[in-house]
Coordinates of C-alpha atoms and ligand atoms in Angstrom, one line a residue:
M19 CA 6.6 -12.8 -150.8
I20 CA 7.4 -11.3 -154.2
I21 CA 9.7 -8.3 -154.4
L22 CA 10.0 -6.3 -157.6
V23 CA 13.3 -4.6 -158.0
T24 CA 13.5 -1.8 -160.5
N25 CA 15.5 1.4 -161.1
D26 CA 15.9 4.3 -163.5
D27 CA 19.7 3.7 -164.1
G28 CA 19.1 0.7 -166.3
I29 CA 19.5 -3.0 -166.2
S30 CA 23.3 -2.8 -166.1
A31 CA 23.4 -0.6 -163.0
P32 CA 25.9 -2.1 -160.5
A33 CA 23.5 -1.9 -157.6
L34 CA 21.1 -4.5 -159.0
G35 CA 23.2 -7.5 -158.3
P36 CA 23.8 -6.8 -154.6
L37 CA 20.2 -5.7 -154.1
R38 CA 18.9 -8.9 -155.7
R39 CA 21.2 -11.0 -153.5
Q40 CA 20.3 -9.3 -150.3
L41 CA 16.6 -9.1 -150.9
S42 CA 16.4 -12.8 -151.9
A43 CA 16.6 -13.6 -148.2
L44 CA 13.1 -12.1 -147.9
G45 CA 11.4 -13.7 -150.8
R46 CA 11.4 -14.2 -154.6
V47 CA 13.1 -11.2 -156.2
I48 CA 12.1 -10.2 -159.8
V49 CA 14.2 -7.6 -161.5
V50 CA 12.4 -5.5 -164.2
A51 CA 14.6 -2.5 -165.2
P52 CA 14.8 -0.1 -168.2
D53 CA 17.3 -1.3 -170.8
R54 CA 19.2 2.0 -170.5
D55 CA 19.6 5.0 -168.3
Q56 CA 16.2 6.6 -167.7
S57 CA 17.2 9.0 -165.0
A58 CA 14.9 12.1 -164.6
T59 CA 12.1 10.6 -166.7
S60 CA 9.8 11.0 -163.7
H61 CA 6.5 9.2 -163.9
S62 CA 6.3 9.0 -167.7
L63 CA 4.6 6.1 -169.5
T64 CA 5.4 5.0 -173.0
L65 CA 2.1 5.4 -174.8
H66 CA 3.1 6.6 -178.3
R67 CA 5.0 3.5 -179.4
P68 CA 5.1 -0.2 -178.5
F69 CA 7.9 -1.3 -176.2
R70 CA 9.6 -4.7 -175.9
I71 CA 10.6 -6.8 -172.9
H72 CA 13.9 -8.8 -173.0
R73 CA 14.3 -11.8 -170.7
H74 CA 18.0 -12.0 -169.5
E75 CA 17.6 -15.0 -167.2
A76 CA 15.0 -16.3 -164.8
D77 CA 13.3 -13.4 -163.0
V78 CA 15.5 -10.7 -164.7
Y79 CA 14.0 -8.6 -167.5
S80 CA 14.7 -5.3 -169.2
V81 CA 12.2 -3.1 -170.9
D82 CA 12.9 -0.5 -173.6
G83 CA 10.8 2.0 -171.7
T84 CA 10.6 4.1 -168.5
P85 CA 10.8 3.0 -164.9
T86 CA 7.0 3.3 -164.7
D87 CA 6.7 1.1 -167.8
C88 CA 8.7 -1.5 -165.9
V89 CA 6.4 -1.5 -162.9
V90 CA 3.3 -1.6 -165.1
A91 CA 4.8 -4.5 -167.2
A92 CA 5.6 -6.4 -164.1
W93 CA 2.1 -6.0 -162.7
Y94 CA 0.1 -6.7 -165.8
G95 CA 2.3 -9.1 -167.8
L96 CA 5.4 -10.5 -166.3
V97 CA 4.7 -11.5 -162.8
E98 CA 1.9 -13.9 -161.8
G99 CA 0.6 -13.5 -158.4
P100 CA 0.6 -10.4 -156.2
I101 CA 3.7 -8.3 -155.9
D102 CA 4.1 -7.4 -152.3
M103 CA 6.9 -4.9 -152.4
V104 CA 8.7 -2.6 -154.9
V105 CA 12.2 -1.6 -154.3
S106 CA 13.4 1.1 -156.7
G107 CA 17.2 1.8 -156.8
I108 CA 19.8 1.9 -155.6
N109 CA 20.0 5.1 -157.7
Q110 CA 23.4 6.6 -158.3
G111 CA 22.8 10.1 -157.3
P112 CA 20.6 11.8 -154.7
N113 CA 16.8 12.1 -154.9
M114 CA 16.0 14.6 -152.2
G115 CA 13.7 17.6 -151.8
E116 CA 11.9 18.7 -154.9
D117 CA 14.0 16.4 -157.0
V118 CA 11.6 13.6 -156.1
F119 CA 9.3 15.2 -158.8
Y120 CA 11.9 14.6 -161.5
S121 CA 13.1 11.3 -160.3
G122 CA 12.5 8.1 -162.2
T123 CA 13.6 6.1 -159.1
V124 CA 10.9 7.7 -156.9
A125 CA 8.3 7.5 -159.7
A126 CA 8.8 3.7 -160.0
A127 CA 8.2 3.4 -156.2
I128 CA 5.2 5.6 -156.4
E129 CA 3.8 3.4 -159.2
G130 CA 4.3 0.4 -156.9
T131 CA 2.4 2.3 -154.2
L132 CA -0.4 3.1 -156.7
Q133 CA -0.7 -0.6 -157.6
G134 CA -1.0 -1.5 -153.9
A135 CA 2.4 -2.7 -152.9
A136 CA 4.7 -1.5 -150.1
A137 CA 7.4 0.6 -151.9
I138 CA 10.8 2.0 -151.1
A139 CA 12.9 4.3 -153.3
V140 CA 16.6 4.3 -152.5
S141 CA 19.4 6.6 -153.7
L142 CA 23.0 6.8 -152.9
V143 CA 24.2 10.4 -152.8
T144 CA 27.1 10.1 -155.3
R145 CA 27.4 9.5 -159.0
E146 CA 30.8 7.9 -158.5
V147 CA 31.3 4.2 -158.9
S148 CA 30.5 2.7 -155.5
D149 CA 30.4 -0.4 -153.4
F150 CA 26.7 -1.3 -153.1
E151 CA 27.1 -4.4 -150.8
S152 CA 26.6 -2.6 -147.5
P153 CA 23.9 -0.3 -148.9
A154 CA 22.0 -3.3 -150.3
R155 CA 22.3 -5.0 -146.9
F156 CA 20.8 -1.9 -145.3
V157 CA 17.9 -1.9 -147.9
A158 CA 17.1 -5.5 -147.1
G159 CA 17.0 -4.7 -143.4
L160 CA 14.7 -1.8 -144.0
A161 CA 12.5 -3.9 -146.3
R162 CA 12.2 -6.5 -143.5
R163 CA 11.0 -3.7 -141.2
V164 CA 8.5 -2.5 -143.8
I165 CA 7.2 -6.1 -144.1
D166 CA 6.8 -6.4 -140.3
K167 CA 5.3 -2.9 -139.7
G168 CA 3.5 -2.3 -142.9
L169 CA 3.0 1.0 -144.7
P170 CA -0.3 2.9 -144.7
R171 CA -2.1 3.0 -148.0
R172 CA -0.7 5.5 -150.6
R173 CA 2.5 6.0 -148.5
L174 CA 6.0 5.1 -149.4
L175 CA 9.6 5.6 -148.2
N176 CA 12.2 7.7 -149.9
V177 CA 15.7 6.8 -148.7
N178 CA 19.0 8.6 -149.4
L179 CA 22.3 7.0 -148.3
P180 CA 25.3 9.2 -147.5
H181 CA 28.4 8.7 -149.6
R182 CA 31.0 7.5 -147.1
P183 CA 32.4 4.1 -146.1
W184 CA 29.6 2.2 -144.4
E185 CA 31.4 2.0 -141.1
Q186 CA 31.3 5.8 -141.0
V187 CA 27.5 6.0 -141.5
R188 CA 26.2 7.6 -138.2
G189 CA 22.8 6.1 -138.1
V190 CA 19.3 6.6 -139.5
R191 CA 17.3 9.8 -139.4
I192 CA 13.6 10.1 -140.2
T193 CA 13.3 13.3 -142.2
R194 CA 11.2 15.7 -144.2
L195 CA 11.8 16.6 -147.9
G196 CA 14.3 19.5 -148.0
S197 CA 14.2 22.4 -150.4
R198 CA 16.6 23.2 -153.2
V199 CA 17.9 26.6 -154.2
Y200 CA 17.4 26.4 -158.0
R201 CA 20.2 27.4 -160.2
D202 CA 19.3 25.5 -163.3
T203 CA 20.4 27.1 -166.6
L204 CA 19.5 26.6 -170.2
V205 CA 22.6 26.5 -172.3
R206 CA 22.3 27.5 -175.9
K207 CA 24.8 26.2 -178.4
V208 CA 25.0 26.1 -182.2
D209 CA 25.2 22.8 -184.1
P210 CA 27.5 22.2 -187.2
R211 CA 24.6 23.2 -189.5
G212 CA 24.2 26.6 -187.8
R213 CA 21.0 25.7 -185.8
D214 CA 20.5 26.3 -182.1
Y215 CA 20.3 23.5 -179.7
Y216 CA 19.9 23.5 -175.9
W217 CA 21.1 21.7 -172.8
I218 CA 19.4 21.9 -169.4
G219 CA 22.4 22.5 -167.2
G220 CA 23.4 24.0 -163.9
E221 CA 25.7 23.3 -161.1
D222 CA 25.1 20.7 -158.4
P223 CA 22.1 21.8 -156.4
V224 CA 22.5 24.0 -153.3
W225 CA 20.1 23.2 -150.4
E226 CA 18.4 25.4 -147.9
T227 CA 19.8 24.7 -144.5
D228 CA 16.8 23.2 -142.8
A229 CA 17.2 21.0 -139.7
G230 CA 15.2 17.8 -140.0
S231 CA 15.5 17.7 -143.8
D232 CA 16.7 14.8 -145.9
F233 CA 19.6 16.9 -147.1
A234 CA 20.7 17.8 -143.5
A235 CA 20.7 14.2 -142.5
V236 CA 22.8 13.0 -145.4
H237 CA 25.1 16.0 -145.1
E238 CA 25.8 15.0 -141.5
G239 CA 26.5 11.4 -142.5
F240 CA 23.1 9.8 -141.6
V241 CA 20.8 7.7 -143.7
S242 CA 17.7 9.7 -144.5
V243 CA 14.3 8.0 -144.5
T244 CA 11.5 10.3 -145.6
P245 CA 7.9 9.0 -145.5
L246 CA 6.0 10.3 -148.6
R247 CA 2.3 10.4 -149.2
L248 CA 0.7 10.5 -152.6
D249 CA -2.1 12.8 -151.6
L250 CA -0.6 16.2 -152.5
T251 CA -3.8 18.1 -151.4
D252 CA -3.0 21.2 -149.4
D253 CA -5.5 20.6 -146.6
A254 CA -4.8 24.0 -145.0
A255 CA -5.6 25.8 -148.2
L256 CA -9.1 24.2 -148.7
D257 CA -10.9 26.6 -146.4
Q258 CA -8.9 29.5 -147.6
L259 CA -9.7 28.8 -151.2
E260 CA -13.4 28.6 -150.4
T261 CA -13.3 32.2 -149.4
W262 CA -12.1 33.2 -152.9
E263 CA -15.6 32.4 -154.2
I264 CA -14.2 31.7 -157.6
P265 CA -16.8 32.7 -160.2
T266 CA -18.1 30.3 -162.7
Ligands
MN2 MN1 19.0 7.5 -161.9

């Protein structure tokens, strides 16, 4: 059993050590993570420049690229033999609802799924410094379940952990992706040379109250486990679009 651990927070993220220790009970753990914070890089690949891989110690590497680069590098260069599982995280900060489209954490797990491995993306719903020992133990337990039960092809799990002492976590809920109320802003400033520059900003996301969602579970103190599928096809729309008789 080979387990690839990656993330989008970078090789110095505090969750990697506990995760590596806990998962090593299940098999050989290989860490391949970006050399710096690559949060919100989504599923981007580095194609317009070469990138380098740095070996820190046995089975620990950093890549000067994106989370997806890390998974691709592991698959096609660093790891001999099949990678059975990809665990991406534990991200510092939530990855719920539509945010899965921006998330480097989820993208790395998706890349693992595309390559044929069982994959789990895990996020802790806080950006504060946290204790990752109990969350890592939970992830190892979940990984063991995934190994036992298997995941269907092109499916993965997206996990969000509530921010509270682990003894106060109320349990696990299987959830749907929730929905954000968008309040992003584009902040325009002026640099010392008089030219405009921009920050994408906004307050913390506000969520639609939707029972059964990832946000509702985490908000109520549960671990949220959302099964995701890569096929985004809107099956219900297929017949309806046929009726449009789109002209050529
Ligand atoms: Mn991140």
